[in-house]
PDB file of N, CA and C in Angstrom:
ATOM      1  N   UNK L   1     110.776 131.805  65.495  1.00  0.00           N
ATOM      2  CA  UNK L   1     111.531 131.131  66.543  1.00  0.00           C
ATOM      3  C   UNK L   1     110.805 129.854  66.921  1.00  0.00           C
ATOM      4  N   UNK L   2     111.738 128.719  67.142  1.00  0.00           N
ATOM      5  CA  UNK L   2     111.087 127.683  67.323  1.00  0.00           C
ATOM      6  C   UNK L   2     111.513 127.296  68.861  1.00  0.00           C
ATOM      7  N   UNK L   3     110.939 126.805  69.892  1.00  0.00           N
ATOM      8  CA  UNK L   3     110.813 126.524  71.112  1.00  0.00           C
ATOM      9  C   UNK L   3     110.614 124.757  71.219  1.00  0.00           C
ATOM     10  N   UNK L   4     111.691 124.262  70.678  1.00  0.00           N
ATOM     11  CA  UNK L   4     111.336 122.496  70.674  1.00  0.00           C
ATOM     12  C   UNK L   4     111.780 121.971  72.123  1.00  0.00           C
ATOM     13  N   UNK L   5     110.739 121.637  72.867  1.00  0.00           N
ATOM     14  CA  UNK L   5     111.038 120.796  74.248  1.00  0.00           C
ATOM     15  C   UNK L   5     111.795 119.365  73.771  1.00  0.00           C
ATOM     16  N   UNK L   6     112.399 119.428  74.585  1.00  0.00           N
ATOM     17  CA  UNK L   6     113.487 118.315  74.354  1.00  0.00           C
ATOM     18  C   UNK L   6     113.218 117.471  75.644  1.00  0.00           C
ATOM     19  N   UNK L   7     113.140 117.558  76.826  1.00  0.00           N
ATOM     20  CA  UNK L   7     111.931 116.706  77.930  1.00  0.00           C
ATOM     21  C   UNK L   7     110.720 116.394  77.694  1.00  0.00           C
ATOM     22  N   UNK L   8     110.574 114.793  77.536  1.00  0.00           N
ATOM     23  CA  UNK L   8     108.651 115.172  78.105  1.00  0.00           C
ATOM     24  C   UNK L   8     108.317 115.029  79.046  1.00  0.00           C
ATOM     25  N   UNK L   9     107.381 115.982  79.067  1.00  0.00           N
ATOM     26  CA  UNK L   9     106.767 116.705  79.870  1.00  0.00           C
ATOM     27  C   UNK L   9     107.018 117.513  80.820  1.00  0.00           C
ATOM     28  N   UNK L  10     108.097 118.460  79.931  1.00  0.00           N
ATOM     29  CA  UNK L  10     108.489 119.351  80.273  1.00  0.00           C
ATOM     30  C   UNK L  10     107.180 120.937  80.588  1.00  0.00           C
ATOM     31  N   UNK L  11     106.578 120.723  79.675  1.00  0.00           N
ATOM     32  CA  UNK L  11     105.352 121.863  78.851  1.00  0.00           C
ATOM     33  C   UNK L  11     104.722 121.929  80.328  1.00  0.00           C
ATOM     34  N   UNK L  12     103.935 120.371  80.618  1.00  0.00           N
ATOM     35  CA  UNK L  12     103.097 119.960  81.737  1.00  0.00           C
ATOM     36  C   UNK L  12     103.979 120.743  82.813  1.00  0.00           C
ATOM     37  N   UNK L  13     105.139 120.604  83.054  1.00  0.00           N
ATOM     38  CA  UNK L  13     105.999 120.954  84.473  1.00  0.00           C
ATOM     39  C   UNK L  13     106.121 122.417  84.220  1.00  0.00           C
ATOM     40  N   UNK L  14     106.350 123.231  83.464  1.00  0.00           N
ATOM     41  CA  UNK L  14     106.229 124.625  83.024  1.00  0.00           C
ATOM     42  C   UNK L  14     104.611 125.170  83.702  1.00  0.00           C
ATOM     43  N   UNK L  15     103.955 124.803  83.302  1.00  0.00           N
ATOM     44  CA  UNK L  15     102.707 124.868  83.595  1.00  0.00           C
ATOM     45  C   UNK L  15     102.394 124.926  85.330  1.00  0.00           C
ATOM     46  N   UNK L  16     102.985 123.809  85.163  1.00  0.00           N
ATOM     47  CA  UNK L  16     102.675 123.639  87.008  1.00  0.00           C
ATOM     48  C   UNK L  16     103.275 124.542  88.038  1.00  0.00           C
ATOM     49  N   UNK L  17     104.267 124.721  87.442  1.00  0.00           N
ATOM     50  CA  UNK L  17     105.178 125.807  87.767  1.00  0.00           C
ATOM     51  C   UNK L  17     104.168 127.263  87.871  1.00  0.00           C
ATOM     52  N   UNK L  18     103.853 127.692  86.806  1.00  0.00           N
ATOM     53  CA  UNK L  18     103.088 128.662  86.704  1.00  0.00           C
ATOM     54  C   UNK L  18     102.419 129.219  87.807  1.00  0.00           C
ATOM     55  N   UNK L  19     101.455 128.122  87.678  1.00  0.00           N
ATOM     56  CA  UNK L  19     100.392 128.179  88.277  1.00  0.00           C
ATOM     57  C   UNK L  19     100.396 128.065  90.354  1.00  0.00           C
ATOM     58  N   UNK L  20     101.518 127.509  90.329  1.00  0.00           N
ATOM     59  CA  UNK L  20     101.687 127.558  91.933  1.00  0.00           C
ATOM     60  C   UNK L  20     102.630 128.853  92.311  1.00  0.00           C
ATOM     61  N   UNK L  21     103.329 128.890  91.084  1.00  0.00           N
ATOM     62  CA  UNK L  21     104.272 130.549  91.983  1.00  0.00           C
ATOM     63  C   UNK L  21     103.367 131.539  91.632  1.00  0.00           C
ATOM     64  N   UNK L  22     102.161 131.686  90.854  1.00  0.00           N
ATOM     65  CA  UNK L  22     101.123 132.423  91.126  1.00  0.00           C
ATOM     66  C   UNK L  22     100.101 132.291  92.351  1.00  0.00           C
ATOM     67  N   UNK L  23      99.721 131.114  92.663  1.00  0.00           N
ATOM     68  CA  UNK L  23      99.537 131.048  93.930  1.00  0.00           C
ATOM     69  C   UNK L  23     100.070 131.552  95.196  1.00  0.00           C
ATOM     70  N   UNK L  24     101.441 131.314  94.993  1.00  0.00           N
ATOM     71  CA  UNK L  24     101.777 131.705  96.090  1.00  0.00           C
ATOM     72  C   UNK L  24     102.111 133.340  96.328  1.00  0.00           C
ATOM     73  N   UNK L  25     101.997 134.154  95.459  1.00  0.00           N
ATOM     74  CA  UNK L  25     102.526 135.332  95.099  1.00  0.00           C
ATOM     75  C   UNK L  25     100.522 136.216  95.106  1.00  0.00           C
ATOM     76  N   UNK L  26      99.875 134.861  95.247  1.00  0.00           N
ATOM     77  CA  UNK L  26      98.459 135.159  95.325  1.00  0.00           C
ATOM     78  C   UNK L  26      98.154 136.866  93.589  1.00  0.00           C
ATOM     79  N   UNK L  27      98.747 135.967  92.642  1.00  0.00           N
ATOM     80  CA  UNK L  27      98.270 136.443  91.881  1.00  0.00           C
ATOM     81  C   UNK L  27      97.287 135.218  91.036  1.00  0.00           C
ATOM     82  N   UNK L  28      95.711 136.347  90.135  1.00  0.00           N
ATOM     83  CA  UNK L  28      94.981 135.366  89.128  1.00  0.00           C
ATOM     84  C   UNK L  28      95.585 135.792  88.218  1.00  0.00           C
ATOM     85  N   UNK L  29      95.851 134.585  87.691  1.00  0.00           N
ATOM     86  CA  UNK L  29      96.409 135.004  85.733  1.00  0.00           C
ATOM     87  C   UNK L  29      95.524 134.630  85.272  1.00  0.00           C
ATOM     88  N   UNK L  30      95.182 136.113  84.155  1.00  0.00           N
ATOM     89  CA  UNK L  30      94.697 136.330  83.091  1.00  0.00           C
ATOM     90  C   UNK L  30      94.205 137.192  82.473  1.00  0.00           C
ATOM     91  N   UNK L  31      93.528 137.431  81.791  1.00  0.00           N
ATOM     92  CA  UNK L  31      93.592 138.681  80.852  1.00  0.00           C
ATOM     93  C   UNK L  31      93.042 139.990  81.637  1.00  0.00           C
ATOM     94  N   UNK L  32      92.396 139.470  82.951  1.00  0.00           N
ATOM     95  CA  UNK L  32      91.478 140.667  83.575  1.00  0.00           C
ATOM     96  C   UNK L  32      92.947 141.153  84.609  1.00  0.00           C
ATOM     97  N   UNK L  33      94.375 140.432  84.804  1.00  0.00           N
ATOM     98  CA  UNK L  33      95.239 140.693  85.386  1.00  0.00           C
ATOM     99  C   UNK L  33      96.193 141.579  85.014  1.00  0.00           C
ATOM    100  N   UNK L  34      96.958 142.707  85.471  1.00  0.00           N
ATOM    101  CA  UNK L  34      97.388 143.623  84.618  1.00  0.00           C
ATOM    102  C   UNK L  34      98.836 142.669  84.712  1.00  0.00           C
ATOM    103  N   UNK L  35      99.638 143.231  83.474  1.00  0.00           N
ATOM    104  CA  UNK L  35     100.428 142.687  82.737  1.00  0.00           C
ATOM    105  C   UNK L  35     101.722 143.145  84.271  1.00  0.00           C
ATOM    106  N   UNK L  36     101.546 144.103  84.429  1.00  0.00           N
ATOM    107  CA  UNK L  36     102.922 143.620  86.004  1.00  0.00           C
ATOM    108  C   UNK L  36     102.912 142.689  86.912  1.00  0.00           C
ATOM    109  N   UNK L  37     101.417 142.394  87.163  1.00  0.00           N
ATOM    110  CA  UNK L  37     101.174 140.868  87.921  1.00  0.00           C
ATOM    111  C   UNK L  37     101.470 140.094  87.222  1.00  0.00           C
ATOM    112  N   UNK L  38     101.027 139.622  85.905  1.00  0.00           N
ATOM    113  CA  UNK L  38     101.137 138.324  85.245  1.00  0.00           C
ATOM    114  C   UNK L  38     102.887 138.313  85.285  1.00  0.00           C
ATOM    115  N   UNK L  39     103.736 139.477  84.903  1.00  0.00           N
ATOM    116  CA  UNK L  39     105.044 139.537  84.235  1.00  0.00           C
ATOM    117  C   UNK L  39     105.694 139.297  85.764  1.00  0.00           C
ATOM    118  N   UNK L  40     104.900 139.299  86.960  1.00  0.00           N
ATOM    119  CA  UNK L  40     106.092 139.171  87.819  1.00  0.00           C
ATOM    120  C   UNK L  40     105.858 137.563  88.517  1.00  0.00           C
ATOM    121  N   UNK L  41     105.035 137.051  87.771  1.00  0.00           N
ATOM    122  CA  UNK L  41     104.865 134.966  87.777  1.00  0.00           C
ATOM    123  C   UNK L  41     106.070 135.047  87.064  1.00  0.00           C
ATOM    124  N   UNK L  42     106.282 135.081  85.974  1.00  0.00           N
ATOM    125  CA  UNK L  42     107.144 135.251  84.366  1.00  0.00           C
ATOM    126  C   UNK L  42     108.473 135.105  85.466  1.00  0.00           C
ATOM    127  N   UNK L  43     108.830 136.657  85.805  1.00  0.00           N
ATOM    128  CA  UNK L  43     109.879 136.733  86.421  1.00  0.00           C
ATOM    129  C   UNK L  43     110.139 135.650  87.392  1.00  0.00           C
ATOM    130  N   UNK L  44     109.533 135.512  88.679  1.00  0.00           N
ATOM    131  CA  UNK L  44     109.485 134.587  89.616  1.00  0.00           C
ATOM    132  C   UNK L  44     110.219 133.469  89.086  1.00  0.00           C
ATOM    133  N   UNK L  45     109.350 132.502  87.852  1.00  0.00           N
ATOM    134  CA  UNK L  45     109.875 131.392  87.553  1.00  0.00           C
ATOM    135  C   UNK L  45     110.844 131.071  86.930  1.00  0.00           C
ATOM    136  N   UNK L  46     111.150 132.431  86.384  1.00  0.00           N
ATOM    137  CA  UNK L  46     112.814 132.351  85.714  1.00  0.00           C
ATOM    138  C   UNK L  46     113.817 132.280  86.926  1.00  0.00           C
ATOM    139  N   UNK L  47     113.716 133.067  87.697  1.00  0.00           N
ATOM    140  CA  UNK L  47     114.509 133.297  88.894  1.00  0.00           C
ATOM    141  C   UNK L  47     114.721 131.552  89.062  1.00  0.00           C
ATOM    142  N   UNK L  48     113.503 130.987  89.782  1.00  0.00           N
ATOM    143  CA  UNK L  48     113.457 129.732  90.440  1.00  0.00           C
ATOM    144  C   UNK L  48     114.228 128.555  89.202  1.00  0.00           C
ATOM    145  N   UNK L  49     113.620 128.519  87.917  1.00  0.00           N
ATOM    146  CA  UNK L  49     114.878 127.779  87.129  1.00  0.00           C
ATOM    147  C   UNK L  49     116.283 128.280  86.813  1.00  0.00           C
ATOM    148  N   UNK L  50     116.317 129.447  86.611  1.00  0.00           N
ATOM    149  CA  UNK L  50     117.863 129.613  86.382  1.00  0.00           C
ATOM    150  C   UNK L  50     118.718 129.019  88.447  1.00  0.00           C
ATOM    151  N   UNK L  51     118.012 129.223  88.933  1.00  0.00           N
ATOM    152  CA  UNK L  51     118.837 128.516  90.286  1.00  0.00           C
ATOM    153  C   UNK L  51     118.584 127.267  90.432  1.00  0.00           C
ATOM    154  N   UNK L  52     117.757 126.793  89.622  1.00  0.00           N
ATOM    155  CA  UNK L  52     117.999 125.031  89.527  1.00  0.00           C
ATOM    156  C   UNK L  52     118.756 124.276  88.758  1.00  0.00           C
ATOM    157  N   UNK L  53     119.299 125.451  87.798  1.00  0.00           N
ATOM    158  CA  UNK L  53     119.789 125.337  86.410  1.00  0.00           C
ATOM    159  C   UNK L  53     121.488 125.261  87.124  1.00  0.00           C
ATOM    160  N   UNK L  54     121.690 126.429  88.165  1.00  0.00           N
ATOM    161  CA  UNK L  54     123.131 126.268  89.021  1.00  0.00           C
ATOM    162  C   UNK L  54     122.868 125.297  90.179  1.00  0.00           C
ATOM    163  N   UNK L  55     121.849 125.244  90.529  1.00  0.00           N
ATOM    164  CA  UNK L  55     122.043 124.164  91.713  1.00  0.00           C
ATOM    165  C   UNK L  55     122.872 122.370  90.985  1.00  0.00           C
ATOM    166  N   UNK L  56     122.075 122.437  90.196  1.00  0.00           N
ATOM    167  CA  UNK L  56     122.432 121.035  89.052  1.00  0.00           C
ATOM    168  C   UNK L  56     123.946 120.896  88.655  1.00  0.00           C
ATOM    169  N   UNK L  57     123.939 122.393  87.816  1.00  0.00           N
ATOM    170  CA  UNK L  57     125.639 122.474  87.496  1.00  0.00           C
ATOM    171  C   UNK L  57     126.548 122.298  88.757  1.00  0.00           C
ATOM    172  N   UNK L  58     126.203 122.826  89.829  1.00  0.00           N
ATOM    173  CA  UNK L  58     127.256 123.074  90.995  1.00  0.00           C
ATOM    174  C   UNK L  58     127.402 121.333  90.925  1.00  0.00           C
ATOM    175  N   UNK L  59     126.147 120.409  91.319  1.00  0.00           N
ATOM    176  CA  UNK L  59     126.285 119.212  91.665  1.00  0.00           C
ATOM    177  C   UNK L  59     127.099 118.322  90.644  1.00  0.00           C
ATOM    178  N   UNK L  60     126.761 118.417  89.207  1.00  0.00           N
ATOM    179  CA  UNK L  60     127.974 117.638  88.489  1.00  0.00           C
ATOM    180  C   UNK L  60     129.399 118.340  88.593  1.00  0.00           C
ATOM    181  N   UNK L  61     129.570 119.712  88.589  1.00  0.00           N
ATOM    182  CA  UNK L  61     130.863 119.834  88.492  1.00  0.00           C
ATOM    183  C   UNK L  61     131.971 119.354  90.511  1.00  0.00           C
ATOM    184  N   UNK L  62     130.745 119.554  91.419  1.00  0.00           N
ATOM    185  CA  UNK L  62     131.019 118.913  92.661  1.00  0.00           C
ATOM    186  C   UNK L  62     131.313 116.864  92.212  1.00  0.00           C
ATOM    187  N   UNK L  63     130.843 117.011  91.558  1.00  0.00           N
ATOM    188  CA  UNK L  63     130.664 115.203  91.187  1.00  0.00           C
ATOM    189  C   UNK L  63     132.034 114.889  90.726  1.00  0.00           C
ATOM    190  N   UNK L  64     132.445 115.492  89.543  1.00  0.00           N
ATOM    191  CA  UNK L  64     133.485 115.342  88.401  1.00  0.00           C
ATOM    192  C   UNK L  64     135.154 115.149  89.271  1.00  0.00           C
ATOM    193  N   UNK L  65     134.805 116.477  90.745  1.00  0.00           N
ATOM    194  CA  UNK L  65     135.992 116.391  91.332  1.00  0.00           C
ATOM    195  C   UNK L  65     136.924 115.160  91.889  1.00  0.00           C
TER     196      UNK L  65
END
């Protein structure tokens, strides 16, 4: 499977992402972290893009009207 970013610096913003909804969820990622902490950053940030992903859509298809 290939994963080609089509933004740059998209990778960098993924990242950043990471690392602050682990903050705030006051989890450390990494290997000494058990895999339900790390997997619930994972989760978190899917949550937070798939609702940016509809916040966006709502706004062009609000636009188009």
């Amino acid at each position: 499977m290939n994963n080609k970013l089509v933004v740059k610096g998209s990778k960098e913003a993924i990242e950043n992402l990471k690392y602050e909804v682990a903050r705030e969820l006051g989890v450390n990622l990494g290997a000494d972290t058990s895999s339900r902490l790390n997997g619930s950053v994972g989760g978190e940030m899917t949550k937070r893009l798939v609702n940016l992903g509809k916040q966006y859509y709502s706004n062009v298809e609000n636009y188009r009207k």
